[in-house]
Tab-separated table of C-alpha atoms and ligand atoms in Angstrom:
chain	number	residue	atom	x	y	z
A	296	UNK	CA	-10.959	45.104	-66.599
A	297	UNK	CA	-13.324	47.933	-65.605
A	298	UNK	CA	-12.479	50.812	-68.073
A	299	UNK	CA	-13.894	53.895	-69.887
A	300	UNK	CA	-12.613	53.938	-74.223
A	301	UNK	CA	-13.039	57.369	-75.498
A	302	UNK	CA	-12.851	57.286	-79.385
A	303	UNK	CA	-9.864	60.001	-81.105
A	304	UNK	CA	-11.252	62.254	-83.932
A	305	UNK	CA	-7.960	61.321	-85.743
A	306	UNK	CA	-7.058	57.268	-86.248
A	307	UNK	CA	-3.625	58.377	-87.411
A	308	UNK	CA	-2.989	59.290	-83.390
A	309	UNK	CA	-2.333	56.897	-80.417
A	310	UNK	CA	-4.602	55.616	-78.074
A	311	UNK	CA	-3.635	56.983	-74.639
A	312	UNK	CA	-3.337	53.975	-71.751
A	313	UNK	CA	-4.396	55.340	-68.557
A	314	UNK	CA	-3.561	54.585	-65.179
A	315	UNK	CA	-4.592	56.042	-62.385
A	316	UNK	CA	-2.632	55.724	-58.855
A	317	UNK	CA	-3.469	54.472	-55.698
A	318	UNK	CA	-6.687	54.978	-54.523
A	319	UNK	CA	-7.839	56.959	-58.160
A	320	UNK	CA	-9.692	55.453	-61.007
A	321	UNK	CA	-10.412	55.265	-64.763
A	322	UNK	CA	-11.673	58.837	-64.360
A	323	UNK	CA	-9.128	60.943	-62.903
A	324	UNK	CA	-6.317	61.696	-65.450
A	325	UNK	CA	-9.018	61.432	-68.637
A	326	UNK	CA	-8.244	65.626	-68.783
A	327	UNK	CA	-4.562	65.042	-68.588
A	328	UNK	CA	-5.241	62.892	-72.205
A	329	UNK	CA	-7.324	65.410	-73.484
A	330	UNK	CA	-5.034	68.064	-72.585
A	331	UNK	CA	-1.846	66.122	-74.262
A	332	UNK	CA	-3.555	65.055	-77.429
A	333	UNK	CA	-7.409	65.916	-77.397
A	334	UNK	CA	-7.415	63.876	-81.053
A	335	UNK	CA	-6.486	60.692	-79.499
A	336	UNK	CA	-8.413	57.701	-78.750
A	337	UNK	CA	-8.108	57.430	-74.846
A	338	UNK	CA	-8.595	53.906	-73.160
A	339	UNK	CA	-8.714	54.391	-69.426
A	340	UNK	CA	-8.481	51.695	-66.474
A	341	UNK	CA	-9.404	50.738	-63.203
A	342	UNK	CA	-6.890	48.820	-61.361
A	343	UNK	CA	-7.883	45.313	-60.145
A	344	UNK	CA	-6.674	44.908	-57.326
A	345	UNK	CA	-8.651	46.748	-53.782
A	346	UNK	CA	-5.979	47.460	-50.858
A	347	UNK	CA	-9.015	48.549	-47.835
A	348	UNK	CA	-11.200	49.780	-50.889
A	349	UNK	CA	-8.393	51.666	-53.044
A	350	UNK	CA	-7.914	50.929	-56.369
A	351	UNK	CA	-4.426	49.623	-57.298
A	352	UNK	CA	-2.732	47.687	-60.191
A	353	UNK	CA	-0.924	45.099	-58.565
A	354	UNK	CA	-0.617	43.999	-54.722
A	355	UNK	CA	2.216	45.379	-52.151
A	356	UNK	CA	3.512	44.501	-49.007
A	357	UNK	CA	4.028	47.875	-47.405
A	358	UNK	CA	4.718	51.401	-49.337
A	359	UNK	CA	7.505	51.048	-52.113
A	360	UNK	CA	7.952	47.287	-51.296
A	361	UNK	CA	5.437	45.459	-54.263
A	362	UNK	CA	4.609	42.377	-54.564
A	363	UNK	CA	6.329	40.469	-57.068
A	364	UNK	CA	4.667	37.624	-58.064
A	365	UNK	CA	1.218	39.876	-58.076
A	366	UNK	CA	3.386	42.511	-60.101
A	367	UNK	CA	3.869	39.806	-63.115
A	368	UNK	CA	0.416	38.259	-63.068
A	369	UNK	CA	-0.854	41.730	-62.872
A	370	UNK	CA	1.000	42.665	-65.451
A	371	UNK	CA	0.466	39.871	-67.851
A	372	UNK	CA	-3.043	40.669	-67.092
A	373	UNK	CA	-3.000	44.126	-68.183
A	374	UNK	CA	-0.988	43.532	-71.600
A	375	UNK	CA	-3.883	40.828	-72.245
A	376	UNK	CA	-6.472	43.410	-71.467
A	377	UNK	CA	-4.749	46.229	-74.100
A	378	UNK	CA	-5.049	43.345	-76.807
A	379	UNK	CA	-8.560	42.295	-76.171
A	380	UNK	CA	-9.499	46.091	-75.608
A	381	UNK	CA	-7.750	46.911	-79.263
A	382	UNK	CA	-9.664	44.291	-80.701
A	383	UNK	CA	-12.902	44.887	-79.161
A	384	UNK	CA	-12.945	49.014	-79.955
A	385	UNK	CA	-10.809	48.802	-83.080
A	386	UNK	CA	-7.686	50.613	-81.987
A	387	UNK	CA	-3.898	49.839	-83.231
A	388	UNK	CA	-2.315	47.636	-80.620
A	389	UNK	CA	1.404	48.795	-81.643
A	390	UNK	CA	-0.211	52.483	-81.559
A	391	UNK	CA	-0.068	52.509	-77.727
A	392	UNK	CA	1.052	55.653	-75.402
A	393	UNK	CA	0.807	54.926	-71.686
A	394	UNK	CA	-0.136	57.671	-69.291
A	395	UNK	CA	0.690	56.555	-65.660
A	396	UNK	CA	1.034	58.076	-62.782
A	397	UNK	CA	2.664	57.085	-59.731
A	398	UNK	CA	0.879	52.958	-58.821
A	399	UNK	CA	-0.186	53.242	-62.766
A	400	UNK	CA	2.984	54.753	-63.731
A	401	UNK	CA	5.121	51.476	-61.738
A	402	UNK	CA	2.763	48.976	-64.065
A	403	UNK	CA	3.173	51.183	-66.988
A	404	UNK	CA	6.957	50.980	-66.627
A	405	UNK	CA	6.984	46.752	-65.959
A	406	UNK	CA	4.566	46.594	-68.830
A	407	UNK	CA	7.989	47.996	-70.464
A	408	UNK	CA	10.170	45.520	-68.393
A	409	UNK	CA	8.664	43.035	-69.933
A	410	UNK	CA	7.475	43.548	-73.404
A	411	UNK	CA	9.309	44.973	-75.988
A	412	UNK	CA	6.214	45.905	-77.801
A	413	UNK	CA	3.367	46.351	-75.168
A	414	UNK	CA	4.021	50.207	-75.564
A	415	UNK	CA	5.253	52.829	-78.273
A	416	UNK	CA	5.862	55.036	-75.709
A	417	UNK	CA	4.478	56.260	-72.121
A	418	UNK	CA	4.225	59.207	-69.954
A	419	UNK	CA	5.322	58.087	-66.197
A	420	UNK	CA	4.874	60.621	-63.348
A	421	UNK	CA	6.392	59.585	-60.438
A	422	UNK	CA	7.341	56.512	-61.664
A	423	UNK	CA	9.398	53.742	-59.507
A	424	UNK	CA	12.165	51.266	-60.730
A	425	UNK	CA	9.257	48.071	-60.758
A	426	UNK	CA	11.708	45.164	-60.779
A	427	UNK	CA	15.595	45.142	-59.943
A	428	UNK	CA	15.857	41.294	-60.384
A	429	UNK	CA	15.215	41.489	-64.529
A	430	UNK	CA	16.425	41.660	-67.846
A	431	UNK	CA	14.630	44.085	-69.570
A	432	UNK	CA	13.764	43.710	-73.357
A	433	UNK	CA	15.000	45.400	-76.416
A	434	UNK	CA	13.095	48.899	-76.291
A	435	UNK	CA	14.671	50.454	-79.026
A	436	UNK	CA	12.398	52.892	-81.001
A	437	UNK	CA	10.331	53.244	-77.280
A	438	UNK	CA	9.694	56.670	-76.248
A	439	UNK	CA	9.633	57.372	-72.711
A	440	UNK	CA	8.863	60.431	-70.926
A	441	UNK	CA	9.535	60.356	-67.184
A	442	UNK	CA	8.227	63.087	-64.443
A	443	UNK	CA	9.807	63.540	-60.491
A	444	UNK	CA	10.127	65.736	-57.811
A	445	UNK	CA	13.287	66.440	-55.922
A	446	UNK	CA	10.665	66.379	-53.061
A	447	UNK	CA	9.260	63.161	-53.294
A	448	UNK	CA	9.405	61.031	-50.438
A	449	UNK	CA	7.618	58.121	-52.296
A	450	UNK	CA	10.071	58.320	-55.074
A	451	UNK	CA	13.651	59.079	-53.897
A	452	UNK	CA	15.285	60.722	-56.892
A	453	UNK	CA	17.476	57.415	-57.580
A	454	UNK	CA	14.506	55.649	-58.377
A	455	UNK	CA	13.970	58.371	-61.279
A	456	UNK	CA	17.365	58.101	-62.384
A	457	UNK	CA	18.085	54.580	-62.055
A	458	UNK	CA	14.952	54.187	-64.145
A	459	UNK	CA	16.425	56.233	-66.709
A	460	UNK	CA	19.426	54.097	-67.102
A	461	UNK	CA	17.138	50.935	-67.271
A	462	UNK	CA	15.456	51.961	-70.085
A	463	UNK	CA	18.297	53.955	-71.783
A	464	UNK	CA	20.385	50.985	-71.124
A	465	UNK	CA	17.267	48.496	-73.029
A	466	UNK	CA	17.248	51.083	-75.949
A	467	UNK	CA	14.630	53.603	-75.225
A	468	UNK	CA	14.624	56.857	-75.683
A	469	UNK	CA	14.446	58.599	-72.556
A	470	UNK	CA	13.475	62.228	-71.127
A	471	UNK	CA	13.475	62.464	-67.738
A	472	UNK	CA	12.022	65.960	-66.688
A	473	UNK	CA	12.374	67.594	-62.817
A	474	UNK	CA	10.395	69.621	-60.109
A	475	UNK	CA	10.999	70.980	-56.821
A	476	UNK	CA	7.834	69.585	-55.954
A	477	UNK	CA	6.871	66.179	-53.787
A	478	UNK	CA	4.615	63.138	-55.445
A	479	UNK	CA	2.090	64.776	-56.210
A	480	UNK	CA	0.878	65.640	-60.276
A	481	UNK	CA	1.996	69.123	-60.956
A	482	UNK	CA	0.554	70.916	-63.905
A	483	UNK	CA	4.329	72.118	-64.783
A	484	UNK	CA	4.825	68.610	-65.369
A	485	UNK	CA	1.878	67.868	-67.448
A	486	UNK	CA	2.866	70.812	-69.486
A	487	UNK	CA	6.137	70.038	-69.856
A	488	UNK	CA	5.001	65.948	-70.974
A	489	UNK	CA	2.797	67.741	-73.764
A	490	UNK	CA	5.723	69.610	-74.731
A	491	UNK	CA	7.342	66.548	-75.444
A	492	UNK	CA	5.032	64.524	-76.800
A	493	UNK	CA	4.245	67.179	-79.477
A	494	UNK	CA	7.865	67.105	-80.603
A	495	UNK	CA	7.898	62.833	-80.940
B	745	MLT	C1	3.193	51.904	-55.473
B	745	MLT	O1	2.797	51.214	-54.552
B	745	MLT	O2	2.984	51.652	-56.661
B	745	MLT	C2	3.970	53.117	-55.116
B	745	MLT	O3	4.366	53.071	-53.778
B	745	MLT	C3	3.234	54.369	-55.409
B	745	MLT	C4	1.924	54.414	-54.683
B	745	MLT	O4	0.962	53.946	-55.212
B	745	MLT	O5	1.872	54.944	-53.568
């Protein structure tokens, strides 16, 4: 997958997944990393997948409704890429933070549907429940940070909190953090994700 690695100054830290959303790419949240952990190794991703020249992660159908079978393959495809990536630029593949938001943050959270040990932990800003049909994995020990607005109209707020109760439910550790603002990225929010990443 077409992606940009960025090296830490400190191998003790994670290495930051990043995902862009709809339409973005592999350079658009690169300060957000810096600004949560500027010691971290950062490895940064273009989506796959073109919908009329945007950038996504996995196929849909129409907004909010994904498709499925493209979800899975996608996301098999993704986990593959994080293990070849490791090996290739020498970072710890159980040392993994993702940093999604919105279209990265829905493949960030069904890597978690899937794996129990695809992520330590990940940062998910306007996140979506990815899959109602599944049994999610043991996640104990995952930490999961989750950003919404009580204003988005891509994310109704029972997506947020039925995504909570997912991963609760599987055994993460979950923090799901509020703002009176719509889909997009607030810096409140990014502020308040540092906040809690500093205290893991
Ligand atoms: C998605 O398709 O992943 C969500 O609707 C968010 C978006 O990318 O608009």
């Amino acid at each position: 997958m077409k992606h940009i690695f960025q090296q830490g100054s400190n191998p003790s830290k994670p290495t930051f997944l990043v995902l862009h959303g709809t339409g973005g790419n592999e350079h658009d949240l690169l300060p957000i990393a810096s600004h949560i952990d500027p010691e971290a190794s950062v490895l940064s991703v273009r989506g796959n997948v073109s919908e009329n020249g945007m950038p996504r992660f996995f196929k849909r159908l129409s907004e909010g409704v994904f498709d499925m079978e493209d979800l899975k393959a996608r996301t098999e495809e993704l986990n593959q890429f994080i293990a070849t990536a490791a090996e290739e630029h020498g970072f710890d593949r159980s040392n993994v933070i993702a940093i999604g938001y919105s279209n990265g943050a829905n493949i960030a959270a069904n890597l978690l549907f899937t794996y129990s040990d695809a992520l330590k932990g990940a940062i998910l800003h306007h996140p979506m429940v990815p899959n109602r049909e599944t049994q999610l994995p043991d996640l104990s020990g995952v930490q999961v940070f989750i950003a919404a607005g009580t204003n988005d109209p891509i994310c109704p707020a029972e997506e947020s909190t039925d995504l909570e109760g997912l991963l609760q439910n599987a055994g993460a550790a979950v923090k799901l953090h509020w703002e009176n603002y719509g889909h997009q990225l607030t810096m409140p929010e990014v502020e308040a994700a540092k906040a809690w990443y500093d205290q893991l």
